[in-house]
Structures are given as C-alpha cells and as structure tokens.
Tab-separated table of C-alpha atoms in Angstrom:
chain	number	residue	atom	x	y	z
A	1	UNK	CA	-20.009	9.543	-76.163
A	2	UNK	CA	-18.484	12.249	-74.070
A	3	UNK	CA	-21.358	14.381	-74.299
A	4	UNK	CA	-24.631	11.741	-74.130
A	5	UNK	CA	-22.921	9.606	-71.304
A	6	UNK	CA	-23.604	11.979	-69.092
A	7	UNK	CA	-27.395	11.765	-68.984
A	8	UNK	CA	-27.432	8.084	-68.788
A	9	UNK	CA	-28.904	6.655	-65.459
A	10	UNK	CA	-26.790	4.135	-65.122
A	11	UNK	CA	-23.406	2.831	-67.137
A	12	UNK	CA	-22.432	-0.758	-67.527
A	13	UNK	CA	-18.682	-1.932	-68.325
A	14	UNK	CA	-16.962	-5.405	-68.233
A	15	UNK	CA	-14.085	-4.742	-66.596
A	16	UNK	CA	-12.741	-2.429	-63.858
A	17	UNK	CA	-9.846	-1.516	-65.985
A	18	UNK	CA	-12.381	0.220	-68.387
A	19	UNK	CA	-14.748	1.565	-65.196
A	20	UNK	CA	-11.647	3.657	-64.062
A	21	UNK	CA	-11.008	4.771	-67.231
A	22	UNK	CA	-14.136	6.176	-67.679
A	23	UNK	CA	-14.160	8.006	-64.555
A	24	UNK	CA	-10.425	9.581	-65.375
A	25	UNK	CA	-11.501	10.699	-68.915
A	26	UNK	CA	-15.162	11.538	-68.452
A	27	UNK	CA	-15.626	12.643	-64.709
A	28	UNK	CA	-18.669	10.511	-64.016
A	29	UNK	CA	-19.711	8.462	-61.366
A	30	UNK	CA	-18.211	5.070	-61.309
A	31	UNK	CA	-19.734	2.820	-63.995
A	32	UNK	CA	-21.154	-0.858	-62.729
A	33	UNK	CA	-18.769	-3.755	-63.481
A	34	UNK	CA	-20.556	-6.895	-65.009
A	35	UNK	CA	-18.079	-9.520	-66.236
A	36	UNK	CA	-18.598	-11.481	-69.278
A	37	UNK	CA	-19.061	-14.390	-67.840
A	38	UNK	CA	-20.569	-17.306	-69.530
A	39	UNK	CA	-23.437	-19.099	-67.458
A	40	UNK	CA	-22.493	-22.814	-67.169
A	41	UNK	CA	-24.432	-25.532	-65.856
A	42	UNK	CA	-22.014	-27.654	-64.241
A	43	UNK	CA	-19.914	-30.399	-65.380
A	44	UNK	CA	-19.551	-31.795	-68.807
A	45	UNK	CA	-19.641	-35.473	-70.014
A	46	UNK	CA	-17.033	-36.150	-72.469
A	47	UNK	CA	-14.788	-38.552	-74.084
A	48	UNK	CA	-11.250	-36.657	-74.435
A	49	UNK	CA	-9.781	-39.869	-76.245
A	50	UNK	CA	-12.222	-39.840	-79.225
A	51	UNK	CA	-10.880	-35.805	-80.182
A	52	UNK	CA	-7.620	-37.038	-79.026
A	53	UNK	CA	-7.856	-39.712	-82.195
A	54	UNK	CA	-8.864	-37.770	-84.387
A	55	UNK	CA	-6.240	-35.012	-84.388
A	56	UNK	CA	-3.845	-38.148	-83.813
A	57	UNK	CA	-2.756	-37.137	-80.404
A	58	UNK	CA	-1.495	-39.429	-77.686
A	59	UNK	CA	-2.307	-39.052	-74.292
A	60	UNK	CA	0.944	-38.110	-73.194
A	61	UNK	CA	0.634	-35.123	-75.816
A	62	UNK	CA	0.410	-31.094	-74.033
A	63	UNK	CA	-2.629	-29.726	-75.888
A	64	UNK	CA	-2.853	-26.276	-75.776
A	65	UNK	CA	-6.046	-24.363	-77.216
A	66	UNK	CA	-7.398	-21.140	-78.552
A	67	UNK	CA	-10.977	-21.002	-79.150
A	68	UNK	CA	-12.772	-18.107	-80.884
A	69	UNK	CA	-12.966	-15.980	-83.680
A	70	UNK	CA	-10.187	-16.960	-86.162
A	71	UNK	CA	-9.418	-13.057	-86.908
A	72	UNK	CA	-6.288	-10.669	-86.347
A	73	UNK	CA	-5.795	-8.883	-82.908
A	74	UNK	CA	-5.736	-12.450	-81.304
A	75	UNK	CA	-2.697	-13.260	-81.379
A	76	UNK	CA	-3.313	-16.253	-83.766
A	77	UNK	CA	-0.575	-15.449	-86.108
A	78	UNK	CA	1.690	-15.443	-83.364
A	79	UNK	CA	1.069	-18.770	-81.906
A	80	UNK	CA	1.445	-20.016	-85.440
A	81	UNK	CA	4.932	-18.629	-85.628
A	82	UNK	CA	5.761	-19.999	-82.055
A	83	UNK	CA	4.336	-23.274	-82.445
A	84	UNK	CA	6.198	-23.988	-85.517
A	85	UNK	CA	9.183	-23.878	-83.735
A	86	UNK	CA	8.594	-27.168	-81.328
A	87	UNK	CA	6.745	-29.485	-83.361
A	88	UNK	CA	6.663	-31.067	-79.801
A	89	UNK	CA	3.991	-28.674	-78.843
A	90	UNK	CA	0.675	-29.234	-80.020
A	91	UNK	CA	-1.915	-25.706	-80.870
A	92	UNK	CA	-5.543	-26.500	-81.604
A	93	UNK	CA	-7.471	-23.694	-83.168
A	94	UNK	CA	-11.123	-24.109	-82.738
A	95	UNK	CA	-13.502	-21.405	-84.619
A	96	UNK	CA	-13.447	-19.613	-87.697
A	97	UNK	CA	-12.790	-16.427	-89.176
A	98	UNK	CA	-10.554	-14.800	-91.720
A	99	UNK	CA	-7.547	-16.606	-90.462
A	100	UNK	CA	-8.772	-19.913	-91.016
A	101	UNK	CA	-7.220	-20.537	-94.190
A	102	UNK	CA	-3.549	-19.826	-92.289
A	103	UNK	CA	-4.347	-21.798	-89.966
A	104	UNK	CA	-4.801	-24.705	-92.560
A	105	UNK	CA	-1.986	-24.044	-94.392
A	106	UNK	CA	-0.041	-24.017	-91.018
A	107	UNK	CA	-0.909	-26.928	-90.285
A	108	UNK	CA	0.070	-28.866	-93.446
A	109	UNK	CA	3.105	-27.086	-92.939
A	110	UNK	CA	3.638	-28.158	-89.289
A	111	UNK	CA	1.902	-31.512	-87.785
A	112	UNK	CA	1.651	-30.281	-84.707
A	113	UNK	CA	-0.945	-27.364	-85.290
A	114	UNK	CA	-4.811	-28.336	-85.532
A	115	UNK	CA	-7.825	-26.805	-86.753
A	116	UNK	CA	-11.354	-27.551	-84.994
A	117	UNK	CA	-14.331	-26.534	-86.985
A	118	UNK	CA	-17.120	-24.618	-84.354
A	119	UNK	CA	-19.579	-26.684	-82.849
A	120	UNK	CA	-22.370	-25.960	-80.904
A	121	UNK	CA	-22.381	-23.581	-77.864
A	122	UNK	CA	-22.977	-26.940	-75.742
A	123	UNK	CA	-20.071	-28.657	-76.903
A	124	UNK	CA	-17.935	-25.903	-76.408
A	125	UNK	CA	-16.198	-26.892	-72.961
A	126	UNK	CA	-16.366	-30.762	-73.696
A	127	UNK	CA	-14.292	-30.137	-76.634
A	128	UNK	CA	-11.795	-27.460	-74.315
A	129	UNK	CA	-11.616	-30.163	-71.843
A	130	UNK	CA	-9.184	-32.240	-74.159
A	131	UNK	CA	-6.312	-29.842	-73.993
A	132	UNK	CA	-4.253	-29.048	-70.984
A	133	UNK	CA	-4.198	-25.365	-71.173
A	134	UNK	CA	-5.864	-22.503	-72.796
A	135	UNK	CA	-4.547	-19.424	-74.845
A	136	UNK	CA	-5.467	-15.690	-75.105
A	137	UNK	CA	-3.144	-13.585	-76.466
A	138	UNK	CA	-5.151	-10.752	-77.296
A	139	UNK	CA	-2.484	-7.889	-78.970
A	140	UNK	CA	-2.454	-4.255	-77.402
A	141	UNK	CA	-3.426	-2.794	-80.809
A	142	UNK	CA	-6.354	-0.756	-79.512
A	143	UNK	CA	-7.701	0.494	-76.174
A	144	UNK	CA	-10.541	-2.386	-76.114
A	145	UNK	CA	-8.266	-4.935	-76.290
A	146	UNK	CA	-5.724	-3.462	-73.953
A	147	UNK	CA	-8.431	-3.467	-71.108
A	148	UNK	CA	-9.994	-6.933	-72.415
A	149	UNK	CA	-11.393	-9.516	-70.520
A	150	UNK	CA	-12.548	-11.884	-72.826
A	151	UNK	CA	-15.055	-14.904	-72.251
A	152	UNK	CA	-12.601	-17.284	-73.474
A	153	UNK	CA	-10.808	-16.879	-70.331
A	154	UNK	CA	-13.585	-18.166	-67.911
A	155	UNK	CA	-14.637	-20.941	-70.651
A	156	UNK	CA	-11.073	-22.046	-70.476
A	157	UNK	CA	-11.022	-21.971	-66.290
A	158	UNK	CA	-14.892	-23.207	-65.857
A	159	UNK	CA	-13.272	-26.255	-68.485
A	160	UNK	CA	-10.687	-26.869	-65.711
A	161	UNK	CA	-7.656	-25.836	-67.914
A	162	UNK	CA	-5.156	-23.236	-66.718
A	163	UNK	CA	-4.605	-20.492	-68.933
A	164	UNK	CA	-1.719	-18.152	-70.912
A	165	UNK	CA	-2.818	-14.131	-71.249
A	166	UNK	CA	-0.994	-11.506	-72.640
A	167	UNK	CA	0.742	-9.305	-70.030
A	168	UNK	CA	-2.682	-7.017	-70.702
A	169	UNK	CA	-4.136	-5.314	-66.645
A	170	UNK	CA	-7.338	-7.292	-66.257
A	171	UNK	CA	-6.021	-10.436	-67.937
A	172	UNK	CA	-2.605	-10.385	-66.158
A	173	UNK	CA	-5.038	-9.420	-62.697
A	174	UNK	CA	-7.033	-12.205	-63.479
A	175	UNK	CA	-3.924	-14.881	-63.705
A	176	UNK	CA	-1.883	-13.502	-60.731
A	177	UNK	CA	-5.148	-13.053	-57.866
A	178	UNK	CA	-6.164	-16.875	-58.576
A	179	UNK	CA	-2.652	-18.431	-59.516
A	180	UNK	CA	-4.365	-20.082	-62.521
A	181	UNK	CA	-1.461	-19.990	-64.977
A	182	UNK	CA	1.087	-17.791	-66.887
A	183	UNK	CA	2.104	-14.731	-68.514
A	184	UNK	CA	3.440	-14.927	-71.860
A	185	UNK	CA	6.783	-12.972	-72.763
A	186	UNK	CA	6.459	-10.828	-75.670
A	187	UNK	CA	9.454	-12.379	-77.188
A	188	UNK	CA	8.766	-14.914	-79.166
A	189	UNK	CA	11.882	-16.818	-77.773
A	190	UNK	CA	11.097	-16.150	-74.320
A	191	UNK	CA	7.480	-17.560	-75.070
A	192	UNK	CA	8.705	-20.891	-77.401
A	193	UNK	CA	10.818	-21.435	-73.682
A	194	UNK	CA	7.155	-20.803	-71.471
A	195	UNK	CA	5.535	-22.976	-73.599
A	196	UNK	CA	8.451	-25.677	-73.626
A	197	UNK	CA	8.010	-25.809	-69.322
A	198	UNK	CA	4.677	-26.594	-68.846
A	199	UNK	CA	4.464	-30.443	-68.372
A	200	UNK	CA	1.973	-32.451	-66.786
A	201	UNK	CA	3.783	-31.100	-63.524
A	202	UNK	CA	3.295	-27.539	-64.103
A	203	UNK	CA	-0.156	-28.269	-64.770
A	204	UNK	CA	-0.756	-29.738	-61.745
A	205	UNK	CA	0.521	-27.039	-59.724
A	206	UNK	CA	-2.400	-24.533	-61.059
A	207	UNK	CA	-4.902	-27.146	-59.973
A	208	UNK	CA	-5.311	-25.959	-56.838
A	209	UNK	CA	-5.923	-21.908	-58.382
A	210	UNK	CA	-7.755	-23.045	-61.433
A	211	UNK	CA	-10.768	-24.585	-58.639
A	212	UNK	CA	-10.616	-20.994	-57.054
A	213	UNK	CA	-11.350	-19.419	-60.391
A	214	UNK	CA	-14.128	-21.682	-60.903
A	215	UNK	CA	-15.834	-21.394	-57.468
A	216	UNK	CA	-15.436	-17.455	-57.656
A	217	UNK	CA	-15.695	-16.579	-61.089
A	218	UNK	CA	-19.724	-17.338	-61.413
A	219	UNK	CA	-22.332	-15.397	-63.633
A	220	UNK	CA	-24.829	-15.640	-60.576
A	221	UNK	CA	-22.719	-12.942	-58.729
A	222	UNK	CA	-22.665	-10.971	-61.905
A	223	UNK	CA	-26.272	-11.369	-62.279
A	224	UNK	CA	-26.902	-9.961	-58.793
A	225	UNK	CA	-24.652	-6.685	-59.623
A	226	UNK	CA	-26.848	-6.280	-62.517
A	227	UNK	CA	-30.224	-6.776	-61.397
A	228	UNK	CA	-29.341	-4.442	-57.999
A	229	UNK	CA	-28.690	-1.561	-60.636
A	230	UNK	CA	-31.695	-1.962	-63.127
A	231	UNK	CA	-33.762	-1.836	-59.493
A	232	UNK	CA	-32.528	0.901	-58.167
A	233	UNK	CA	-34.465	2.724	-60.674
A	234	UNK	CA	-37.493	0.752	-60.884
A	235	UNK	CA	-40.753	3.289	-60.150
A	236	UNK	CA	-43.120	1.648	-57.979
C-alpha cells in the first residue's frame, strides 16, 4: 500500500480520522472523505405495536437496538453481559452472524434480550423505529475499527433514534457536534448505570440533535464530494 498509493490519482476514505492518518504515515496529499452514508428516501410507514407484540414488549418498555452483523469486534458480547444485569432493560439484536447462537441462548437465559432475524434492506429502519435508541459499540481491537464510522450510526439517526458509541474519534465526534446521544463508559458498571438513565425524558432531550443529524447527515452531499473528484479528471 505504501508504495502503489502513491501513483493513484485520487484516494477515497470514509472518515477524516483515517484521511489524516494517511497523510501522517504516507506523506500524500489529503485523501477525499465520502461517508458511508446510506441513501434514504424519506419517511417510513410502520406499525411499532405489531414488533412490539411480538417480542412481548409494552409500550412503556426502553428498547434499545443493535443491528448488523452478529460477529465479534461489535461489542455484542458485551451488551449481553450488561443487559443481563437489568432485566428492566430490553436489547434487540437484529442480523446474523457467528454470534447468533449466543445471542439465543442469552436470551432464554434473560427475557429481556431479543433476537430479530434480517429482513429486507427496506424494512430495515421501520423495524429500528420500534426501539428508543440505537447501539454501536464497536471494540478498539484494530486500527479500522478504532477510526470507524459505521452505517449503523446514520440508519439509527435517519430512524429518529438517538444513539450509544464507543468513546472511538469519529464516533465520539459524531455524538458530541450534533448532541444526538451518549458515550458509553468502558466499565461495565459505569455503562449498566448509562443505560439505567435514559428514560423517555432523556430521550426527549436528544430530539432536538437527533433532527440536526438527519437534516445534515445526507448521502446527496456525499455524492457531490464524490462526483467533484471523479471530474476533476475527466478528459474532454
């Protein structure tokens, strides 16, 4: 990589976190920034009591969801081990993966943790919708995922949910410029207690930053960034 980057024309990152770091550790110009940001199409119709039923949920009930690949790195075996502790708490896992089968075993251990099959890229946010906030807890196991931005994050935000990162720079960026939710501790304890605050009226009070996240945080301006680099080389 060190030696071929430098006769590319152009170089395309997700994140500015990883831009900079290319610049520090390979002395070329900056790279273009394109977030990973899903394209949505606007609202989505959907009936949050019918998913509410079947996971036997009241509508008084926090929801909290991750959505994604069921695999290590993601923090899934954590939330297991938190969530176990409060059965109060509700976690629904939506995907699969190699975890899935922990997650089903956690959750005839514990009532209060869910699995969610995958369905359709369409149904994605009306099933996200249901929950009151959304998870990523993405572990610092690897330069990647230290600099991660993941797509979850705007699925979770576009779905109108405020969200819990790991204390990770473009994640933690991303939660403190728009005021669109919370931190999590990496004590286990200290996250249980996070997790135990966030009522209806903590919810609330990201309302306000979670519509700033959605009005900003838009593939079209992405889209733009892209298609300005691809024509500054175009040969007429």
């Amino acid at each position: 990589e060190r030696l071929l980057i430098r006769y590319c024309d152009r170089v395309f990152v997700v994140g500015d976190s990883i831009a900079d770091w290319y610049v520090r550790a390979y002395r070329i110009a900056r790279p273009v920034v394109v977030r990973n940001i899903p394209q949505f199409k606007g609202p989505v119709e959907y009936d949050p009591a019918r998913l509410r039923d079947q996971l036997r949920l009241t509508e008084n009930d926090i929801v909290f969801i991750y959505q994604g690949g069921l695999l290590p790195g993601r923090g899934i075996e954590r939330l297991l081990r938190v969530f176990a502790g409060d059965r109060r708490l509700h976690l629904v896992c939506m995907g699969s993966g190699s975890l899935q089968q922990l997650i089903t075993d956690a959750g005839e251990a514990s009532s209060n943790i869910h699995l969610i099959p995958p369905v359709a890229p369409d149904e994605v946010l009306a099933y996200t919708q249901v929950a009151n906030a959304g998870l990523c807890l993405t572990e610092n196991s690897c330069l990647s995922y230290y600099y991660s931005l993941p797509n979850k994050l705007f699925e979770y935000l576009h779905a109108g949910l405020p969200v819990i990162v790991s204390p990770l720079p473009e994640q933690e960026k991303l939660v403190r410029e728009y005021g669109c939710g919370w931190i999590a501790p990496d004590d286990d304890t200290a996250f249980l207690r996070l997790l135990q605050s966030i009522d209806r009226v903590a919810i609330e009070q990201c309302r306000t930053g979670v519509a700033s996240a959605q009005a900003s945080l838009r593939w079209q301006d992405e889209e733009q960034r892209l298609v300005a680099a691809y024509k500054d080389f175009v040969v007429v």
